[in-house]
Amino acid sequence: MIQRPKGTKDILPSESYKWQYIEKTAADLFENFGLKEIRVPVFENTELFLRGVGETTDVVQKEMYTFEDKGGRSITLRPEGTAGVVRSYIESGMASMPSPIKLWYAMSIYRYENVQKGRQREFHQIGVEVLGTQSYQADVEVILMGQKFFEALKIPRIKLMLNSIGCPTCRAKYQEALRNFIRPNLEKYCDTCKTRFEKNPMRILDCKEEACKKMNQGAPIILDYLCEECKEHFENVKKRLTQLGVDYEIDSSIVRGLDYYTKTVFEFVSEDEGYTVLGGGRYDGLVKELGGQDTPAVGFATGVERILEIYEKYNQENMVKSRKMDLYLATMGEEADLEATKLALALRDKGIFVEQDVAQRSLKAQFKYADKKKAKFVLTIGEEEVKQKRAKLKNMESGEECEVSFDTESIFEKIK
Ligand code: HAM
């Protein structure tokens, strides 16, 4: 038997309605904030991610699904959504449309990761990107979207963790201070950390190796190195969140795994699961880096698999339900079958969930099927019923039966 690749999951019919619910909740919420949906390709030219995500990141160094296509181009399955969205923003000329441009998306993401709980190789993100404003209010609005999303899904115990990683100017000073702190022990750090020392020492703070983590204790923190502008921006974000009653914790260890971030970075962490369910921040340099005009931007993405797990845990009682069949049309004979098809089409036009037999089964087998699929009503139609224009309608929950006139309106009235 051919099995699915490691790190992937099928979203089966017994689950897919929950996905639809989460995606619809996101669409409704984000569109109330003025966002429009964007869909971008699953694969992009590899260079986009090298330049966008950053060559020293884990994502680029270890996790990309990269291959050469038959035309000899280097192609990569998207390891995150922001770079593709920004590429599309530039390529489609969105910059000339009324600013800021506000987008949301739901997409599959591919990372060659160590598979474990909450960590897959194909997973799904729902994200938002707001492009064209450097104001702190945009950061706050994006954070509010995240908070409201969890609220809409009735997911409690999510903590907002906040940090600022400054701009290239203040970061240069900080990185120098960080190198000075690390240098005396550099030989004892792991190989990955060593390779990051020159180009991206902040990533060393994110290393999961115990020895490295220990040596990182007492390292200088970026918040002490912010320039005036970055400091003011961060103060404004914090002040406005406080004014709005949004709880947050400052966590100076949040550096994020992608290189494009500037100023505000944030994560929503599940207090129960212990993992990050949403991550994002400002990325004021990315549009320019990818060939567009200098355009500040901010956004986030949330992992749908992780959200679903927590959603299920907290919503056992009021879990969204898979749609139930309203009516099953049990038929005997060609003519009844034809009339049932016409009736089913007319009722479906009215929004009713109707099935009829398409397997030429016995009446008994049809009833068995309707019962197993938990149909609310069954209408039995034979040659005689077609002639008389009346048929028997059975309420499958109560067992009650009644005769109904064999026309769309009468049946609709009985079962709606
Ligand atoms: P990220 O932090 O790499 O950010 O991913 C966002 C979310 O995706 C994480 O918080 C987590 O919930 C989920 N996630 C990440 N890796 C996995 C995995 N292997 N399996 C399951 N879920 C996972 C980004 O991707 C940025 N593009 C977010 C962003 C948008 N920043 C600005 N705009």
Tab-separated table of C-alpha atoms and ligand atoms in Angstrom:
chain	number	residue	atom	x	y	z
A	1	MET	CA	0.000	0.000	0.000
A	2	ILE	CA	1.324	3.432	-0.872
A	3	GLN	CA	1.274	5.636	2.188
A	4	ARG	CA	1.164	9.396	2.484
A	5	PRO	CA	4.571	11.088	2.776
A	6	LYS	CA	5.978	11.568	6.274
A	7	GLY	CA	4.824	14.798	7.871
A	8	THR	CA	1.621	15.093	5.842
A	9	LYS	CA	-1.966	14.444	6.878
A	10	ASP	CA	-5.165	13.761	4.997
A	11	ILE	CA	-8.016	16.018	5.949
A	12	LEU	CA	-10.762	13.427	5.896
A	13	PRO	CA	-14.517	14.012	5.503
A	14	SER	CA	-14.875	13.529	9.252
A	15	GLU	CA	-12.605	16.553	9.769
A	16	SER	CA	-12.969	18.780	6.724
A	17	TYR	CA	-16.109	20.531	7.950
A	18	LYS	CA	-14.101	21.836	10.924
A	19	TRP	CA	-11.527	23.248	8.506
A	20	GLN	CA	-14.296	24.925	6.547
A	21	TYR	CA	-15.573	26.430	9.782
A	22	ILE	CA	-12.170	27.799	10.767
A	23	GLU	CA	-11.565	29.226	7.295
A	24	LYS	CA	-15.009	30.801	7.201
A	25	THR	CA	-14.519	32.295	10.658
A	26	ALA	CA	-11.244	33.813	9.439
A	27	ALA	CA	-12.768	35.109	6.205
A	28	ASP	CA	-15.734	36.729	7.979
A	29	LEU	CA	-13.589	38.284	10.672
A	30	PHE	CA	-10.790	39.580	8.471
A	31	GLU	CA	-13.179	40.928	5.870
A	32	ASN	CA	-14.879	42.907	8.642
A	33	PHE	CA	-11.467	44.492	9.168
A	34	GLY	CA	-11.387	45.405	5.447
A	35	LEU	CA	-9.074	42.652	4.244
A	36	LYS	CA	-9.462	40.890	0.894
A	37	GLU	CA	-8.362	37.351	0.167
A	38	ILE	CA	-5.280	36.666	-1.941
A	39	ARG	CA	-4.213	33.304	-3.410
A	40	VAL	CA	-0.672	32.824	-4.649
A	41	PRO	CA	1.147	29.836	-6.206
A	42	VAL	CA	2.183	26.823	-4.157
A	43	PHE	CA	5.624	27.053	-5.773
A	44	GLU	CA	7.790	30.047	-6.534
A	45	ASN	CA	11.238	30.667	-7.982
A	46	THR	CA	13.689	29.660	-5.242
A	47	GLU	CA	15.378	33.049	-5.332
A	48	LEU	CA	12.265	34.632	-3.821
A	49	PHE	CA	12.758	32.766	-0.568
A	50	LEU	CA	16.545	33.124	-0.550
A	51	ARG	CA	16.127	36.888	-0.700
A	52	GLY	CA	12.874	37.144	1.205
A	53	VAL	CA	13.214	34.699	4.072
A	54	GLY	CA	17.003	34.994	4.369
A	55	GLU	CA	19.881	32.677	3.542
A	56	THR	CA	20.965	32.131	7.144
A	57	THR	CA	17.567	31.010	8.426
A	58	ASP	CA	16.743	27.395	9.283
A	59	VAL	CA	13.886	27.580	6.830
A	60	VAL	CA	16.194	28.300	3.903
A	61	GLN	CA	19.198	26.289	5.046
A	62	LYS	CA	17.463	23.117	6.120
A	63	GLU	CA	13.767	23.078	5.417
A	64	MET	CA	12.965	23.998	1.846
A	65	TYR	CA	11.525	21.597	-0.695
A	66	THR	CA	13.587	22.739	-3.653
A	67	PHE	CA	13.845	21.033	-7.026
A	68	GLU	CA	14.750	21.727	-10.599
A	69	ASP	CA	11.798	21.707	-12.974
A	70	LYS	CA	11.949	20.236	-16.459
A	71	GLY	CA	12.967	23.647	-17.793
A	72	GLY	CA	15.995	23.745	-15.506
A	73	ARG	CA	14.566	26.404	-13.162
A	74	SER	CA	15.077	26.149	-9.424
A	75	ILE	CA	11.655	25.963	-7.850
A	76	THR	CA	10.651	25.828	-4.175
A	77	LEU	CA	7.385	24.842	-2.514
A	78	ARG	CA	6.417	27.832	-0.355
A	79	PRO	CA	7.912	27.492	3.134
A	80	GLU	CA	5.821	30.470	4.297
A	81	GLY	CA	3.303	32.868	2.814
A	82	THR	CA	4.611	36.392	3.194
A	83	ALA	CA	7.302	36.334	0.476
A	84	GLY	CA	4.850	35.115	-2.179
A	85	VAL	CA	2.238	37.668	-1.167
A	86	VAL	CA	4.811	40.472	-1.325
A	87	ARG	CA	6.022	39.244	-4.718
A	88	SER	CA	2.445	39.354	-5.959
A	89	TYR	CA	1.906	42.809	-4.406
A	90	ILE	CA	4.860	44.118	-6.401
A	91	GLU	CA	4.181	42.196	-9.608
A	92	SER	CA	0.493	43.052	-9.834
A	93	GLY	CA	1.020	46.755	-9.132
A	94	MET	CA	-1.028	46.805	-5.927
A	95	ALA	CA	1.176	49.674	-4.774
A	96	SER	CA	-0.806	52.017	-7.033
A	97	MET	CA	-4.097	51.054	-5.404
A	98	PRO	CA	-5.526	52.849	-2.350
A	99	SER	CA	-3.115	52.265	0.507
A	100	PRO	CA	-2.788	50.458	2.829
A	101	ILE	CA	-3.356	47.206	1.023
A	102	LYS	CA	-4.907	44.683	3.404
A	103	LEU	CA	-4.804	40.996	2.515
A	104	TRP	CA	-5.596	37.660	4.101
A	105	TYR	CA	-4.904	34.113	2.942
A	106	ALA	CA	-5.330	30.461	3.785
A	107	MET	CA	-2.617	28.284	2.271
A	108	SER	CA	-0.653	25.073	2.530
A	109	ILE	CA	2.989	25.462	3.579
A	110	TYR	CA	5.939	23.082	3.097
A	111	ARG	CA	8.899	22.725	5.433
A	112	TYR	CA	11.239	19.756	5.747
A	113	GLU	CA	11.074	19.654	9.549
A	114	ASN	CA	11.596	17.055	12.241
A	115	VAL	CA	8.088	15.690	12.471
A	116	GLN	CA	6.566	15.816	15.955
A	117	LYS	CA	3.384	16.954	17.700
A	118	GLY	CA	2.355	20.297	16.182
A	119	ARG	CA	5.123	20.124	13.598
A	120	GLN	CA	4.395	18.770	10.137
A	121	ARG	CA	6.029	18.969	6.731
A	122	GLU	CA	2.876	20.013	4.976
A	123	PHE	CA	0.775	22.258	7.159
A	124	HIS	CA	-1.632	25.134	6.705
A	125	GLN	CA	-1.520	28.767	7.606
A	126	ILE	CA	-4.113	31.471	7.743
A	127	GLY	CA	-2.424	34.836	7.605
A	128	VAL	CA	-2.868	38.553	7.133
A	129	GLU	CA	-0.601	41.181	5.595
A	130	VAL	CA	-1.111	44.961	5.741
A	131	LEU	CA	1.173	46.794	3.322
A	132	GLY	CA	1.855	50.502	2.951
A	133	THR	CA	1.869	51.971	6.454
A	134	GLN	CA	4.582	52.411	9.014
A	135	SER	CA	2.221	53.625	11.740
A	136	TYR	CA	2.064	51.794	15.020
A	137	GLN	CA	-1.729	51.663	14.678
A	138	ALA	CA	-1.293	49.089	11.907
A	139	ASP	CA	0.711	46.837	14.252
A	140	VAL	CA	-2.032	47.183	16.847
A	141	GLU	CA	-4.789	46.464	14.347
A	142	VAL	CA	-3.013	43.331	13.117
A	143	ILE	CA	-2.531	42.124	16.693
A	144	LEU	CA	-6.232	42.762	17.359
A	145	MET	CA	-7.117	40.630	14.335
A	146	GLY	CA	-5.150	37.764	15.879
A	147	GLN	CA	-6.766	38.234	19.255
A	148	LYS	CA	-10.272	38.422	17.786
A	149	PHE	CA	-9.635	35.297	15.729
A	150	PHE	CA	-9.019	33.245	18.865
A	151	GLU	CA	-12.011	34.863	20.513
A	152	ALA	CA	-14.254	33.999	17.537
A	153	LEU	CA	-13.135	30.378	17.791
A	154	LYS	CA	-13.693	30.412	21.560
A	155	ILE	CA	-10.102	29.423	22.193
A	156	PRO	CA	-8.987	30.596	25.635
A	157	ARG	CA	-5.610	30.672	27.383
A	158	ILE	CA	-3.697	32.258	24.554
A	159	LYS	CA	-0.947	34.628	25.658
A	160	LEU	CA	0.342	37.508	23.538
A	161	MET	CA	4.126	37.790	23.674
A	162	LEU	CA	5.635	40.983	22.344
A	163	ASN	CA	9.084	42.231	21.421
A	164	SER	CA	10.786	44.718	19.145
A	165	ILE	CA	13.844	43.762	17.154
A	166	GLY	CA	14.465	47.285	15.908
A	167	CYS	CA	15.567	48.458	12.481
A	168	PRO	CA	18.826	47.682	10.638
A	169	THR	CA	20.481	50.700	12.301
A	170	CYS	CA	19.818	49.811	15.922
A	171	ARG	CA	20.188	46.127	15.189
A	172	ALA	CA	23.735	46.616	13.906
A	173	LYS	CA	24.751	48.091	17.275
A	174	TYR	CA	22.969	45.341	19.139
A	175	GLN	CA	24.497	42.593	17.028
A	176	GLU	CA	27.943	43.943	17.787
A	177	ALA	CA	27.177	43.870	21.518
A	178	LEU	CA	25.827	40.345	21.144
A	179	ARG	CA	28.927	39.165	19.281
A	180	ASN	CA	31.099	40.634	22.020
A	181	PHE	CA	29.085	38.656	24.563
A	182	ILE	CA	29.247	35.390	22.610
A	183	ARG	CA	32.822	35.622	21.298
A	184	PRO	CA	34.659	34.354	24.403
A	185	ASN	CA	32.596	31.110	24.270
A	186	LEU	CA	32.181	30.845	20.511
A	187	GLU	CA	34.203	27.643	20.226
A	188	LYS	CA	31.798	25.913	22.639
A	189	TYR	CA	28.675	26.789	20.631
A	190	CYS	CA	27.121	24.284	18.199
A	191	ASP	CA	28.113	24.330	14.523
A	192	THR	CA	24.903	26.029	13.426
A	193	CYS	CA	25.435	28.838	15.924
A	194	LYS	CA	29.010	29.254	14.746
A	195	THR	CA	27.866	29.739	11.158
A	196	ARG	CA	25.415	32.391	12.329
A	197	PHE	CA	27.879	34.331	14.431
A	198	GLU	CA	28.945	36.760	11.724
A	199	LYS	CA	25.850	37.125	9.576
A	200	ASN	CA	22.980	36.688	11.989
A	201	PRO	CA	24.000	36.394	15.649
A	202	MET	CA	20.439	37.038	16.864
A	203	ARG	CA	19.471	33.600	15.602
A	204	ILE	CA	21.932	32.151	18.115
A	205	LEU	CA	19.517	33.286	20.834
A	206	ASP	CA	16.918	30.998	19.325
A	207	CYS	CA	19.101	27.864	19.384
A	208	LYS	CA	17.440	24.881	21.050
A	209	GLU	CA	20.701	23.136	22.073
A	210	GLU	CA	20.938	23.010	25.859
A	211	ALA	CA	24.617	24.008	25.950
A	212	CYS	CA	24.007	27.031	23.708
A	213	LYS	CA	20.938	28.034	25.693
A	214	LYS	CA	22.987	28.010	28.888
A	215	MET	CA	25.726	30.148	27.409
A	216	ASN	CA	23.096	32.594	26.122
A	217	GLN	CA	21.958	33.382	29.637
A	218	GLY	CA	22.698	36.996	30.490
A	219	ALA	CA	23.097	38.052	26.846
A	220	PRO	CA	22.373	41.712	26.101
A	221	ILE	CA	18.786	42.324	25.006
A	222	ILE	CA	17.729	44.196	21.895
A	223	LEU	CA	15.240	46.393	23.759
A	224	ASP	CA	18.183	48.163	25.424
A	225	TYR	CA	19.613	49.041	22.014
A	226	LEU	CA	16.579	50.409	20.166
A	227	CYS	CA	17.090	53.742	18.391
A	228	GLU	CA	14.763	56.629	19.248
A	229	GLU	CA	12.349	55.935	16.406
A	230	CYS	CA	12.066	52.214	17.126
A	231	LYS	CA	11.724	52.862	20.829
A	232	GLU	CA	8.907	55.364	20.271
A	233	HIS	CA	7.157	52.983	17.881
A	234	PHE	CA	7.305	50.165	20.406
A	235	GLU	CA	6.167	52.395	23.273
A	236	ASN	CA	3.180	53.481	21.181
A	237	VAL	CA	2.226	49.886	20.361
A	238	LYS	CA	2.393	48.910	24.025
A	239	LYS	CA	0.498	51.996	25.180
A	240	ARG	CA	-2.323	51.502	22.691
A	241	LEU	CA	-2.658	47.807	23.558
A	242	THR	CA	-2.880	48.729	27.221
A	243	GLN	CA	-5.467	51.434	26.460
A	244	LEU	CA	-7.505	48.789	24.651
A	245	GLY	CA	-7.229	46.334	27.506
A	246	VAL	CA	-5.152	43.822	25.522
A	247	ASP	CA	-2.894	41.821	27.837
A	248	TYR	CA	0.635	41.122	26.676
A	249	GLU	CA	3.973	40.050	28.020
A	250	ILE	CA	7.289	41.392	26.825
A	251	ASP	CA	9.572	38.565	25.765
A	252	SER	CA	12.933	39.811	24.617
A	253	SER	CA	13.872	36.329	23.402
A	254	ILE	CA	11.428	36.480	20.479
A	255	VAL	CA	13.617	36.947	17.423
A	256	ARG	CA	11.442	34.991	14.935
A	257	GLY	CA	12.758	32.449	12.478
A	258	LEU	CA	12.591	34.564	9.328
A	259	ASP	CA	14.966	37.389	8.477
A	260	TYR	CA	12.593	40.024	7.203
A	261	TYR	CA	11.289	41.306	10.521
A	262	THR	CA	11.844	44.823	11.824
A	263	LYS	CA	10.504	46.615	14.908
A	264	THR	CA	7.445	44.899	16.425
A	265	VAL	CA	7.430	41.093	16.547
A	266	PHE	CA	4.847	39.027	18.375
A	267	GLU	CA	3.657	35.515	19.049
A	268	PHE	CA	0.448	34.123	20.485
A	269	VAL	CA	1.314	31.133	22.623
A	270	SER	CA	-1.061	28.472	23.885
A	271	GLU	CA	-0.591	28.244	27.641
A	272	ASP	CA	-1.799	24.628	27.563
A	273	GLU	CA	0.078	23.233	24.594
A	274	GLY	CA	3.127	25.409	25.178
A	275	TYR	CA	3.578	26.094	21.499
A	276	THR	CA	3.191	29.163	19.350
A	277	VAL	CA	-0.094	29.213	17.483
A	278	LEU	CA	0.447	32.501	15.687
A	279	GLY	CA	3.527	34.492	14.803
A	280	GLY	CA	4.121	37.746	13.037
A	281	GLY	CA	5.490	41.229	13.047
A	282	ARG	CA	6.539	44.194	11.013
A	283	TYR	CA	8.722	43.755	7.920
A	284	ASP	CA	9.497	47.233	6.655
A	285	GLY	CA	12.371	46.199	4.375
A	286	LEU	CA	10.926	43.211	2.529
A	287	VAL	CA	9.046	44.895	-0.311
A	288	LYS	CA	12.177	46.848	-1.274
A	289	GLU	CA	14.374	43.772	-0.855
A	290	LEU	CA	12.184	41.971	-3.368
A	291	GLY	CA	12.382	44.795	-5.908
A	292	GLY	CA	9.431	47.025	-4.995
A	293	GLN	CA	9.209	50.566	-3.657
A	294	ASP	CA	10.181	51.165	-0.059
A	295	THR	CA	6.950	49.946	1.586
A	296	PRO	CA	6.514	49.252	5.277
A	297	ALA	CA	4.278	46.317	6.188
A	298	VAL	CA	3.084	44.149	9.041
A	299	GLY	CA	1.327	40.787	9.284
A	300	PHE	CA	1.046	37.393	10.909
A	301	ALA	CA	0.283	33.769	10.171
A	302	THR	CA	-1.327	31.141	12.321
A	303	GLY	CA	-0.983	27.367	12.024
A	304	VAL	CA	-4.381	25.825	11.302
A	305	GLU	CA	-3.468	22.313	12.557
A	306	ARG	CA	-2.397	23.745	15.900
A	307	ILE	CA	-5.493	25.921	16.165
A	308	LEU	CA	-7.766	23.017	15.323
A	309	GLU	CA	-6.271	20.895	18.057
A	310	ILE	CA	-6.931	23.530	20.696
A	311	TYR	CA	-10.318	24.425	19.237
A	312	GLU	CA	-11.413	20.789	19.594
A	313	LYS	CA	-10.178	20.636	23.144
A	314	TYR	CA	-12.212	23.614	24.291
A	315	ASN	CA	-15.312	23.250	22.175
A	316	GLN	CA	-16.389	19.663	22.797
A	317	GLU	CA	-19.812	20.892	23.910
A	318	ASN	CA	-20.555	23.410	21.196
A	319	MET	CA	-18.402	21.944	18.425
A	320	VAL	CA	-19.398	22.923	14.917
A	321	LYS	CA	-21.451	20.067	13.460
A	322	SER	CA	-21.098	18.322	10.140
A	323	ARG	CA	-24.228	19.028	8.061
A	324	LYS	CA	-26.935	16.385	8.389
A	325	MET	CA	-28.963	15.039	5.495
A	326	ASP	CA	-32.416	16.647	5.516
A	327	LEU	CA	-34.115	14.211	3.205
A	328	TYR	CA	-33.463	10.877	1.537
A	329	LEU	CA	-35.541	9.906	-1.454
A	330	ALA	CA	-36.054	6.141	-1.477
A	331	THR	CA	-37.224	5.047	-4.905
A	332	MET	CA	-38.562	1.992	-6.694
A	333	GLY	CA	-38.573	1.873	-10.487
A	334	GLU	CA	-37.367	4.059	-13.330
A	335	GLU	CA	-40.202	6.544	-13.267
A	336	ALA	CA	-39.936	7.133	-9.533
A	337	ASP	CA	-36.211	7.571	-9.931
A	338	LEU	CA	-36.709	10.249	-12.586
A	339	GLU	CA	-39.308	12.126	-10.513
A	340	ALA	CA	-37.040	11.881	-7.457
A	341	THR	CA	-34.178	13.456	-9.390
A	342	LYS	CA	-36.397	16.373	-10.435
A	343	LEU	CA	-37.668	16.800	-6.884
A	344	ALA	CA	-34.144	16.589	-5.429
A	345	LEU	CA	-32.879	19.271	-7.815
A	346	ALA	CA	-35.749	21.610	-6.928
A	347	LEU	CA	-35.276	21.089	-3.177
A	348	ARG	CA	-31.511	21.590	-3.411
A	349	ASP	CA	-32.211	24.913	-5.131
A	350	LYS	CA	-33.997	25.813	-1.900
A	351	GLY	CA	-30.952	24.891	0.149
A	352	ILE	CA	-32.112	21.453	1.274
A	353	PHE	CA	-29.569	18.629	1.642
A	354	VAL	CA	-31.167	15.787	-0.358
A	355	GLU	CA	-29.847	12.449	-1.535
A	356	GLN	CA	-31.434	9.781	-3.654
A	357	ASP	CA	-30.327	6.267	-4.521
A	358	VAL	CA	-27.770	6.173	-7.319
A	359	ALA	CA	-26.763	2.555	-6.850
A	360	GLN	CA	-29.984	0.775	-7.869
A	361	ARG	CA	-30.368	-0.766	-4.444
A	362	SER	CA	-33.368	-2.451	-2.879
A	363	LEU	CA	-35.732	-0.337	-0.805
A	364	LYS	CA	-34.482	-2.077	2.317
A	365	ALA	CA	-30.872	-1.245	1.475
A	366	GLN	CA	-31.839	2.361	0.733
A	367	PHE	CA	-33.502	2.721	4.148
A	368	LYS	CA	-30.466	1.194	5.801
A	369	TYR	CA	-28.247	3.748	4.072
A	370	ALA	CA	-30.537	6.654	5.060
A	371	ASP	CA	-30.505	5.412	8.630
A	372	LYS	CA	-26.723	5.075	8.761
A	373	LYS	CA	-26.263	8.530	7.266
A	374	LYS	CA	-28.731	9.851	9.877
A	375	ALA	CA	-31.130	11.393	7.368
A	376	LYS	CA	-33.821	13.423	9.124
A	377	PHE	CA	-36.616	12.368	6.725
A	378	VAL	CA	-37.150	9.667	4.121
A	379	LEU	CA	-39.696	10.028	1.335
A	380	THR	CA	-40.637	6.739	-0.338
A	381	ILE	CA	-41.552	6.958	-4.006
A	382	GLY	CA	-42.797	4.134	-6.239
A	383	GLU	CA	-44.815	3.987	-9.472
A	384	GLU	CA	-48.069	4.358	-7.523
A	385	GLU	CA	-46.838	7.439	-5.623
A	386	VAL	CA	-45.852	9.074	-8.886
A	387	LYS	CA	-49.313	8.402	-10.323
A	388	GLN	CA	-51.198	9.532	-7.187
A	389	LYS	CA	-48.887	12.489	-6.683
A	390	ARG	CA	-48.720	11.584	-2.990
A	391	ALA	CA	-45.956	9.848	-1.051
A	392	LYS	CA	-45.062	8.687	2.466
A	393	LEU	CA	-42.714	10.876	4.478
A	394	LYS	CA	-41.048	9.303	7.481
A	395	ASN	CA	-39.485	11.308	10.289
A	396	MET	CA	-36.468	9.144	11.066
A	397	GLU	CA	-35.982	10.538	14.562
A	398	SER	CA	-39.547	10.077	15.852
A	399	GLY	CA	-40.516	7.250	13.521
A	400	GLU	CA	-43.726	9.130	12.605
A	401	GLU	CA	-45.069	8.767	9.089
A	402	CYS	CA	-47.445	10.972	7.134
A	403	GLU	CA	-48.640	11.300	3.595
A	404	VAL	CA	-47.573	14.369	1.690
A	405	SER	CA	-48.502	15.813	-1.636
A	406	PHE	CA	-45.733	14.982	-4.071
A	407	ASP	CA	-44.599	18.516	-4.943
A	408	THR	CA	-41.611	20.616	-3.980
A	409	GLU	CA	-43.471	23.225	-1.917
A	410	SER	CA	-45.402	20.746	0.232
A	411	ILE	CA	-42.339	18.671	0.976
A	412	PHE	CA	-40.243	21.745	1.642
A	413	GLU	CA	-42.850	22.978	4.159
A	414	LYS	CA	-42.813	19.636	5.986
A	415	ILE	CA	-39.076	19.224	6.355
A	416	LYS	CA	-37.575	22.726	6.534
B	1	HAM	P1	6.027	31.305	11.324
B	1	HAM	O1	6.183	31.695	12.756
B	1	HAM	O2	7.149	30.613	10.680
B	1	HAM	O3	5.696	32.647	10.556
B	1	HAM	O4	4.729	30.413	11.157
B	1	HAM	C1	3.461	30.850	11.620
B	1	HAM	C2	2.723	29.742	12.343
B	1	HAM	O5	2.660	28.570	11.548
B	1	HAM	C3	3.384	29.265	13.624
B	1	HAM	O6	3.061	30.118	14.688
B	1	HAM	C4	2.775	27.888	13.807
B	1	HAM	O7	1.483	28.006	14.407
B	1	HAM	C5	2.607	27.420	12.387
B	1	HAM	N1	3.687	26.478	12.024
B	1	HAM	C6	4.972	26.787	11.724
B	1	HAM	N2	5.660	25.672	11.405
B	1	HAM	C7	4.792	24.634	11.504
B	1	HAM	C8	4.884	23.216	11.287
B	1	HAM	N3	6.013	22.653	10.880
B	1	HAM	N4	3.770	22.455	11.482
B	1	HAM	C9	2.611	23.008	11.880
B	1	HAM	N5	2.460	24.352	12.090
B	1	HAM	C10	3.534	25.145	11.915
B	1	HAM	C11	5.521	32.768	9.214
B	1	HAM	O8	5.428	31.842	8.463
B	1	HAM	C12	5.377	34.201	8.732
B	1	HAM	N6	5.190	34.197	7.283
B	1	HAM	C13	4.251	34.911	9.452
B	1	HAM	C14	4.075	36.338	9.027
B	1	HAM	C15	3.153	36.806	8.161
B	1	HAM	N7	4.824	37.355	9.401
B	1	HAM	C16	4.385	38.450	8.805
B	1	HAM	N8	3.394	38.141	8.043
